[in-house]
Tab-separated table of C-alpha atoms and ligand atoms in Angstrom:
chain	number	residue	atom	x	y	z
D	1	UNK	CA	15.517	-28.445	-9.056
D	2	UNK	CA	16.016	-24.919	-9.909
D	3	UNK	CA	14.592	-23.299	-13.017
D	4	UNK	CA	16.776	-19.833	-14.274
D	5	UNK	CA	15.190	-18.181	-16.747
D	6	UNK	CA	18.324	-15.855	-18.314
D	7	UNK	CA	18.410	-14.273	-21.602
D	8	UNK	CA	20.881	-13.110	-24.434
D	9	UNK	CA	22.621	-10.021	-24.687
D	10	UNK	CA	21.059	-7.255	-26.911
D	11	UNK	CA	23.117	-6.093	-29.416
D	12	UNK	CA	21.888	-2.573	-28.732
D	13	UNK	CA	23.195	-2.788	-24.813
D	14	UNK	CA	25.356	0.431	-25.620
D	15	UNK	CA	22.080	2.680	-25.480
D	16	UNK	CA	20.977	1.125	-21.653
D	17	UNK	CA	19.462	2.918	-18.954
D	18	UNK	CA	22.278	4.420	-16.749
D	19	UNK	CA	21.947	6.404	-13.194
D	20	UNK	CA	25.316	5.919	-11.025
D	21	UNK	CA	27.413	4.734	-13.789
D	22	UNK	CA	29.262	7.234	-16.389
D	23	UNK	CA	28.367	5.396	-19.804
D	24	UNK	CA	31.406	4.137	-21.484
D	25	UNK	CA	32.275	2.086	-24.671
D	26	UNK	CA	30.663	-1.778	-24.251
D	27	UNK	CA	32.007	-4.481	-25.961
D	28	UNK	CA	29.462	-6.284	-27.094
D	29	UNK	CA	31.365	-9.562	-27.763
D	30	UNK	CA	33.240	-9.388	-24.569
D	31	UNK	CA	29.616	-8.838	-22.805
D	32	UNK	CA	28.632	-12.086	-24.416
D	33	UNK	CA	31.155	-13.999	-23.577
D	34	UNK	CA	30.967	-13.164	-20.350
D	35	UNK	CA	27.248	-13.600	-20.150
D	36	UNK	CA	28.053	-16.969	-21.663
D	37	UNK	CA	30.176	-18.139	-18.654
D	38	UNK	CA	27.482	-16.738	-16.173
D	39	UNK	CA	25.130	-18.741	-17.540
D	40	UNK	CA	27.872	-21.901	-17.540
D	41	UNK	CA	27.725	-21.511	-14.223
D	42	UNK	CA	24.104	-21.575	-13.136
D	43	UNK	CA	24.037	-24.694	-15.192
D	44	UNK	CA	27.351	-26.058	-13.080
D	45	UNK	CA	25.214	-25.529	-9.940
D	46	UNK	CA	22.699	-27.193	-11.050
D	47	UNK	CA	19.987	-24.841	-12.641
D	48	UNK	CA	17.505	-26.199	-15.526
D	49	UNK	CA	18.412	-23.122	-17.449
D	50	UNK	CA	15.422	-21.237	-19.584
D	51	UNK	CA	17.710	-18.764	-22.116
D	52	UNK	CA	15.577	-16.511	-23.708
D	53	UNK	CA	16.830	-15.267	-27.337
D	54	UNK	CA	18.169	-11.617	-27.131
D	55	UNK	CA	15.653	-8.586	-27.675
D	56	UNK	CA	17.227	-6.341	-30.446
D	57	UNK	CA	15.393	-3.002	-29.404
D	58	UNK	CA	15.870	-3.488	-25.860
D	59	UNK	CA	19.063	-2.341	-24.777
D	60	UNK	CA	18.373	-3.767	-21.041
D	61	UNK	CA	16.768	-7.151	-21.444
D	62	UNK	CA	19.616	-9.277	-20.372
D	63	UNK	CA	18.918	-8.023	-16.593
D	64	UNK	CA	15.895	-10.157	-16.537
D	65	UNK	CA	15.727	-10.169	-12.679
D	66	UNK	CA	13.973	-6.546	-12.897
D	67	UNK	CA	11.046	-7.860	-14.880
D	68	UNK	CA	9.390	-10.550	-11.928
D	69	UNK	CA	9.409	-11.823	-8.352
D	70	UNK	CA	8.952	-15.424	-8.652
D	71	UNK	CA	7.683	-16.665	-5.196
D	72	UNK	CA	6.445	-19.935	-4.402
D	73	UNK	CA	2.737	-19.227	-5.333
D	74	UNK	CA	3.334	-17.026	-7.766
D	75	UNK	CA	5.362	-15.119	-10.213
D	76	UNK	CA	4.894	-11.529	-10.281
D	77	UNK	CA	5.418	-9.362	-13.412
D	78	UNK	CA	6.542	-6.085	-12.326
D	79	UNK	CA	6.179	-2.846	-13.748
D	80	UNK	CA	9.667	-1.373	-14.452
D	81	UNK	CA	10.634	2.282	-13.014
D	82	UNK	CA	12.240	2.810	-16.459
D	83	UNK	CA	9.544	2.795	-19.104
D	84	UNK	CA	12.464	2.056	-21.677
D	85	UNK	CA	12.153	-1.328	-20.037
D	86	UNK	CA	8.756	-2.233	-19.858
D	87	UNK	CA	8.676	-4.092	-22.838
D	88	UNK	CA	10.646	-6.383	-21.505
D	89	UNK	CA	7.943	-8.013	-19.050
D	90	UNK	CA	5.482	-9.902	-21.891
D	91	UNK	CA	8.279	-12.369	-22.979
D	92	UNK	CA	9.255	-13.201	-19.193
D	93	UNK	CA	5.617	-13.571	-18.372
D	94	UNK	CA	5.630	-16.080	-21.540
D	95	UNK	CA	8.610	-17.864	-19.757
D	96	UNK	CA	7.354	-18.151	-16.474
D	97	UNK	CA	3.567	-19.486	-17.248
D	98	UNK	CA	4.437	-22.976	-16.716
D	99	UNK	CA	6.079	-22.557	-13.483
D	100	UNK	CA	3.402	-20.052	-11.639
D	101	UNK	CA	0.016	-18.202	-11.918
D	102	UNK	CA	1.216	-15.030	-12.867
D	103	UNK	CA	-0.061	-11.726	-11.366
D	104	UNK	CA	0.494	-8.479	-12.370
D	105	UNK	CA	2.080	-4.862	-10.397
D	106	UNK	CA	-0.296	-2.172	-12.358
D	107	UNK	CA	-0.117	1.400	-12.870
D	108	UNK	CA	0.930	4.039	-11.657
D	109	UNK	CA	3.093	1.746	-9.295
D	110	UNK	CA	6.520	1.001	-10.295
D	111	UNK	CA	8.480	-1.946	-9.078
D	112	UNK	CA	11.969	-3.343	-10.433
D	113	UNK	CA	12.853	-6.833	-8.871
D	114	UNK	CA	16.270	-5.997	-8.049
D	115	UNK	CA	14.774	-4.283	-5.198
D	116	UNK	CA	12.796	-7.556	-4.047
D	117	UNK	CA	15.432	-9.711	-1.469
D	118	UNK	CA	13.212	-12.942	-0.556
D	119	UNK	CA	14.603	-14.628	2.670
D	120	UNK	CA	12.285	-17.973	3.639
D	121	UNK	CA	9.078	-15.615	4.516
D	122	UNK	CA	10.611	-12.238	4.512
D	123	UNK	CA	10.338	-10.204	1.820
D	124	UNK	CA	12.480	-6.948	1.672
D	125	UNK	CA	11.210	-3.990	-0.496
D	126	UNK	CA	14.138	-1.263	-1.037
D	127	UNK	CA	12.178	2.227	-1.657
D	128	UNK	CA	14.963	3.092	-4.954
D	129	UNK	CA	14.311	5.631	-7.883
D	130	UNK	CA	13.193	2.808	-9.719
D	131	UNK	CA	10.388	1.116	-6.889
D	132	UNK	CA	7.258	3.300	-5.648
D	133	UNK	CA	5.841	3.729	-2.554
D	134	UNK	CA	2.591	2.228	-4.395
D	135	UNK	CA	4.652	-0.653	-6.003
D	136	UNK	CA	5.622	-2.112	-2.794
D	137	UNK	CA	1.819	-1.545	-1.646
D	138	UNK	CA	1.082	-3.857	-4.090
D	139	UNK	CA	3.667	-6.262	-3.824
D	140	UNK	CA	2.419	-6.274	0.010
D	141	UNK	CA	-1.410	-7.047	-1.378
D	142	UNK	CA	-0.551	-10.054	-2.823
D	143	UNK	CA	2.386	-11.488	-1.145
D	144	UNK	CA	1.115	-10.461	2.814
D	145	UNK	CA	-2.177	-12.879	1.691
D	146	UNK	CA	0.365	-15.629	1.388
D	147	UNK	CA	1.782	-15.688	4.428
D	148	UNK	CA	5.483	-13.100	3.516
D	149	UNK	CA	6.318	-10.354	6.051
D	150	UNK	CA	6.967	-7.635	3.400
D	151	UNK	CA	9.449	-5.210	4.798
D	152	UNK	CA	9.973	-1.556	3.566
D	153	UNK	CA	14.046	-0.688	3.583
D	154	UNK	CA	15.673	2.842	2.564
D	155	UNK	CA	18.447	2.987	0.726
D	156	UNK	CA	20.560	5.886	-1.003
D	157	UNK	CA	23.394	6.095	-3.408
D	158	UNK	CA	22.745	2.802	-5.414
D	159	UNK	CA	20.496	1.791	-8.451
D	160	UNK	CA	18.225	-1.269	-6.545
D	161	UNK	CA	18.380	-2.685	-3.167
D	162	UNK	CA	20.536	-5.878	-4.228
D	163	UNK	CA	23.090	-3.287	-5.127
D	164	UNK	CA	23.513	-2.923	-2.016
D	165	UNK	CA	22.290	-6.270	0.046
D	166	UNK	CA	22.332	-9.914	-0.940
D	167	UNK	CA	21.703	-13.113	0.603
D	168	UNK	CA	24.945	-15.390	0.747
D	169	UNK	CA	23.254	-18.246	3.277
D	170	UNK	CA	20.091	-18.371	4.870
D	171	UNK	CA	20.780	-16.288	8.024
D	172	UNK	CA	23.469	-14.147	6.078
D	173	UNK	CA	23.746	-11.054	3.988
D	174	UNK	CA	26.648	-9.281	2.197
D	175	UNK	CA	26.063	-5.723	2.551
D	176	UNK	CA	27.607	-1.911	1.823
D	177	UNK	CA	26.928	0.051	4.861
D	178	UNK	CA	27.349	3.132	2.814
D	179	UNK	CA	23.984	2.436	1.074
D	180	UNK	CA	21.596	0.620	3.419
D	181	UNK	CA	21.317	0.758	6.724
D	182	UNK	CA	22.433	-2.471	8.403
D	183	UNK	CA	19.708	-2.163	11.058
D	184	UNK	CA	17.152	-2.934	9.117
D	185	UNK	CA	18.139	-6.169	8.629
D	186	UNK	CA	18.474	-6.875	12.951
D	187	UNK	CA	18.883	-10.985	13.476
D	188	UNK	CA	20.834	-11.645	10.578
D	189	UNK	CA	24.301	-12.263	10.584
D	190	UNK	CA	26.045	-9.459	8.061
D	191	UNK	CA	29.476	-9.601	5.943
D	192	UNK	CA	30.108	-6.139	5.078
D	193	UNK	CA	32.142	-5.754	1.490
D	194	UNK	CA	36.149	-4.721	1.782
D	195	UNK	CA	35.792	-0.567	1.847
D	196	UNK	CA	37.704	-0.642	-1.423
D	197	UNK	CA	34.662	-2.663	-3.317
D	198	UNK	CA	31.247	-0.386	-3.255
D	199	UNK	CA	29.913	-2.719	-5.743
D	200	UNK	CA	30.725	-6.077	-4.427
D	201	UNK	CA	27.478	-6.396	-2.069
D	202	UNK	CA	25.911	-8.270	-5.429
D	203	UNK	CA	25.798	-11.900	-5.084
D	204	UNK	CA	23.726	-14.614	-5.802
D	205	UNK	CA	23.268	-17.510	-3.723
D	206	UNK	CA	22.484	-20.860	-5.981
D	207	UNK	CA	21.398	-23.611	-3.859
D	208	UNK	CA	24.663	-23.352	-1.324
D	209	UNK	CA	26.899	-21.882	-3.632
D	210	UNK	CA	27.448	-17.815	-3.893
D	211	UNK	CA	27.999	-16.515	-7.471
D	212	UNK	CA	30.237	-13.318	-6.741
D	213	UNK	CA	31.830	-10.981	-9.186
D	214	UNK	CA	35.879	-11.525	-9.718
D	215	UNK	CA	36.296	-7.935	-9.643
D	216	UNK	CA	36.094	-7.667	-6.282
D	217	UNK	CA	38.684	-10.334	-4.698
D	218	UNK	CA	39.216	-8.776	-1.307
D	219	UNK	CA	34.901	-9.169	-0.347
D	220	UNK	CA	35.523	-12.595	-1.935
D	221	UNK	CA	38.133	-13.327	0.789
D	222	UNK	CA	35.964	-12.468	3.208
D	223	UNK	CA	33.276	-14.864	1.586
D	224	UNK	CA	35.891	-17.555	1.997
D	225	UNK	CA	36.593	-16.642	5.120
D	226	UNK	CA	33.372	-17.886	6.271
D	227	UNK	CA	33.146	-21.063	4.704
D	228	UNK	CA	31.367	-20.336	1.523
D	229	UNK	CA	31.407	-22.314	-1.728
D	230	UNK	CA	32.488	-19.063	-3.869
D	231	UNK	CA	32.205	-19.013	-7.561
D	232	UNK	CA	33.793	-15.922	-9.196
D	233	UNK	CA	32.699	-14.854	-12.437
D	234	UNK	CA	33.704	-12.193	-14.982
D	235	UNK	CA	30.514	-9.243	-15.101
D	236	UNK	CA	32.932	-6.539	-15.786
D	237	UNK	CA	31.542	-5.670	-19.024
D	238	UNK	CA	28.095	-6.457	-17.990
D	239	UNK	CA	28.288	-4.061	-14.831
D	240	UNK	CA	29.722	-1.027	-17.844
D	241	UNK	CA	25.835	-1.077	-18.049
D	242	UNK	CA	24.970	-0.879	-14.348
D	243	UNK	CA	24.073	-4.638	-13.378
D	244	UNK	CA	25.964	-7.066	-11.469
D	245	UNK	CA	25.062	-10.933	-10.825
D	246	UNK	CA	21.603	-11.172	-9.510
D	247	UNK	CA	20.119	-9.328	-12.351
D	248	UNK	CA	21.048	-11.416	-14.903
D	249	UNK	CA	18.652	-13.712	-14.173
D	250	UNK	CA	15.688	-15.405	-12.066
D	251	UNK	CA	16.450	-18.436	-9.958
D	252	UNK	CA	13.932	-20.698	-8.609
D	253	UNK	CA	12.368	-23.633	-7.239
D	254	UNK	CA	10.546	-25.920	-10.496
D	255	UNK	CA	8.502	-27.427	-7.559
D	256	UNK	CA	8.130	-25.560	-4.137
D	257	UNK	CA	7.179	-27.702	-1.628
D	258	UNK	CA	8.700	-30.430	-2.506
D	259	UNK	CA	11.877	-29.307	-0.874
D	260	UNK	CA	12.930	-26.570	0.629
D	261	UNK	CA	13.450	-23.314	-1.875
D	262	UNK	CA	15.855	-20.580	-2.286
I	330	LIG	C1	19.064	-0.353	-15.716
I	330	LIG	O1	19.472	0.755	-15.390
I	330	LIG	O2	17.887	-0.685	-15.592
I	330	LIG	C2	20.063	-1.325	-16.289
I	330	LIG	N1	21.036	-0.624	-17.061
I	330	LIG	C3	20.736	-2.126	-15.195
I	330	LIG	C4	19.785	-2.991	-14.425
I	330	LIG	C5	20.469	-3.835	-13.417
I	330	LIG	N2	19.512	-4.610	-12.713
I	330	LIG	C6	19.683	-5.100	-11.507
I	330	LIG	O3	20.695	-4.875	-10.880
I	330	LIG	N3	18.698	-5.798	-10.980
């Protein structure tokens, strides 16, 4: 079964951390209706969802994804590259104690978990404004131990990593070419987004299924394309504040091992 721990939207998501995004007016209603429906879906595909009330003073706390890397062994807590978001981590650690031992990314380093792509054993690290150098060091200390090849990847022109890359099978990614280079991803069968859709490279694969923003219909065609179970959902007022699909929540396995996990 898998667990997604998600949480409400703030009411003060107006005054969130922006980089490639030119702030305009968010409706905070609309956000949360939307949000509403994401979370509908997770629990359509299955997910045993963990919704976490909303945190008034922190604008960003409904991108949750940023705050952890949940492997297998362990959940990590990471150490946000935006100190306005750092707060967020001790109520997600809270959430995720009965699922893993939790371990900890410590100063300096800085690590947000939209720039953590888990495939099976692999464990790509995009280098962003928002990850260190020293943050995926540490990441590397405690997942290489486990048995993960952590993998350093470049990337320009985007806020994380899964702006710009995202799993939509086990052997395939959805990718913008413009912001990470496809080579460092060699073996893997890649989808590149329509030209017209910079943004559309977030997905989120649920068990089989690929969560995929409706703004972007002409990636989605190429999703179909392929044979994937696409499920379209409204983020537009969500991505007003820079985030997408993935980072809206954390998705995993309740009991690795016991079958095989995202
Ligand atoms: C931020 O800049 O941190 C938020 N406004 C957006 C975070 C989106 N997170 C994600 O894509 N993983």
């Amino acid at each position: 079964m898998h667990v997604a721990i998600t949480r409400e939207v703030s009411p003060s998501i107006a005054s969130c951390e922006l980089t490639h995004v030119t702030r305009q007016p968010i409706d905070l209603e609309a956000a949360r209706a939307q949000h509403d429906s994401y979370v509908d879906c997770l629990r359509q595909l299955g997910c045993h969802v963990v919704a976490l009330p909303a945190e008034p003073d922190l604008p960003d706390a409904v991108f949750v994804e940023d705050t952890a890397v949940v492997l297998d062994e362990v959940a990590m807590l990471t150490r946000p590259g935006a100190a306005s978001r750092r707060r967020e981590v001790p109520s997600v650690a809270q959430a995720l104690a009965p699922f893993r031992p939790l371990v900890h990314i410590t100063a300096p380093a800085t690590l947000d978990g939209g720039d953590v792509m888990r495939l099976g054993r692999r464990i790509f690290v995009g280098l962003s404004g928002r990850t260190s150098r020293e943050g995926l060091e540490q990441l590397a200390s405690i997942a290489t131990p486990l048995g993960y090849d952590v993998v350093a990847v470049a990337m320009e022109g985007c806020l994380h990593l899964k702006s710009a890359v995202t799993a939509v099978a086990a052997d395939t990614l959805l990718l913008n070419p413009v912001w990470v280079d496809r080579a460092a991803f060699a073996g893997l069968e890649i989808v590149e987004v329509d030209a017209n859709e910079p943004y559309a490279a977030n997905s989120l694969l649920v068990g089989g299924s690929v969560i995929h923003p409706s703004a972007f219909p002409r990636t989605r065609e190429k999703l179909v394309a392929r044979g994937l179970d696409v499920r379209d959902v409204d983020v537009s007022e969500l991505a007003k504040a820079e985030g997408a699909v993935t980072c809206c929540s954390l998705v995993f396995d309740a009991h690795p091992g016991v079958k095989q996990s995202l």
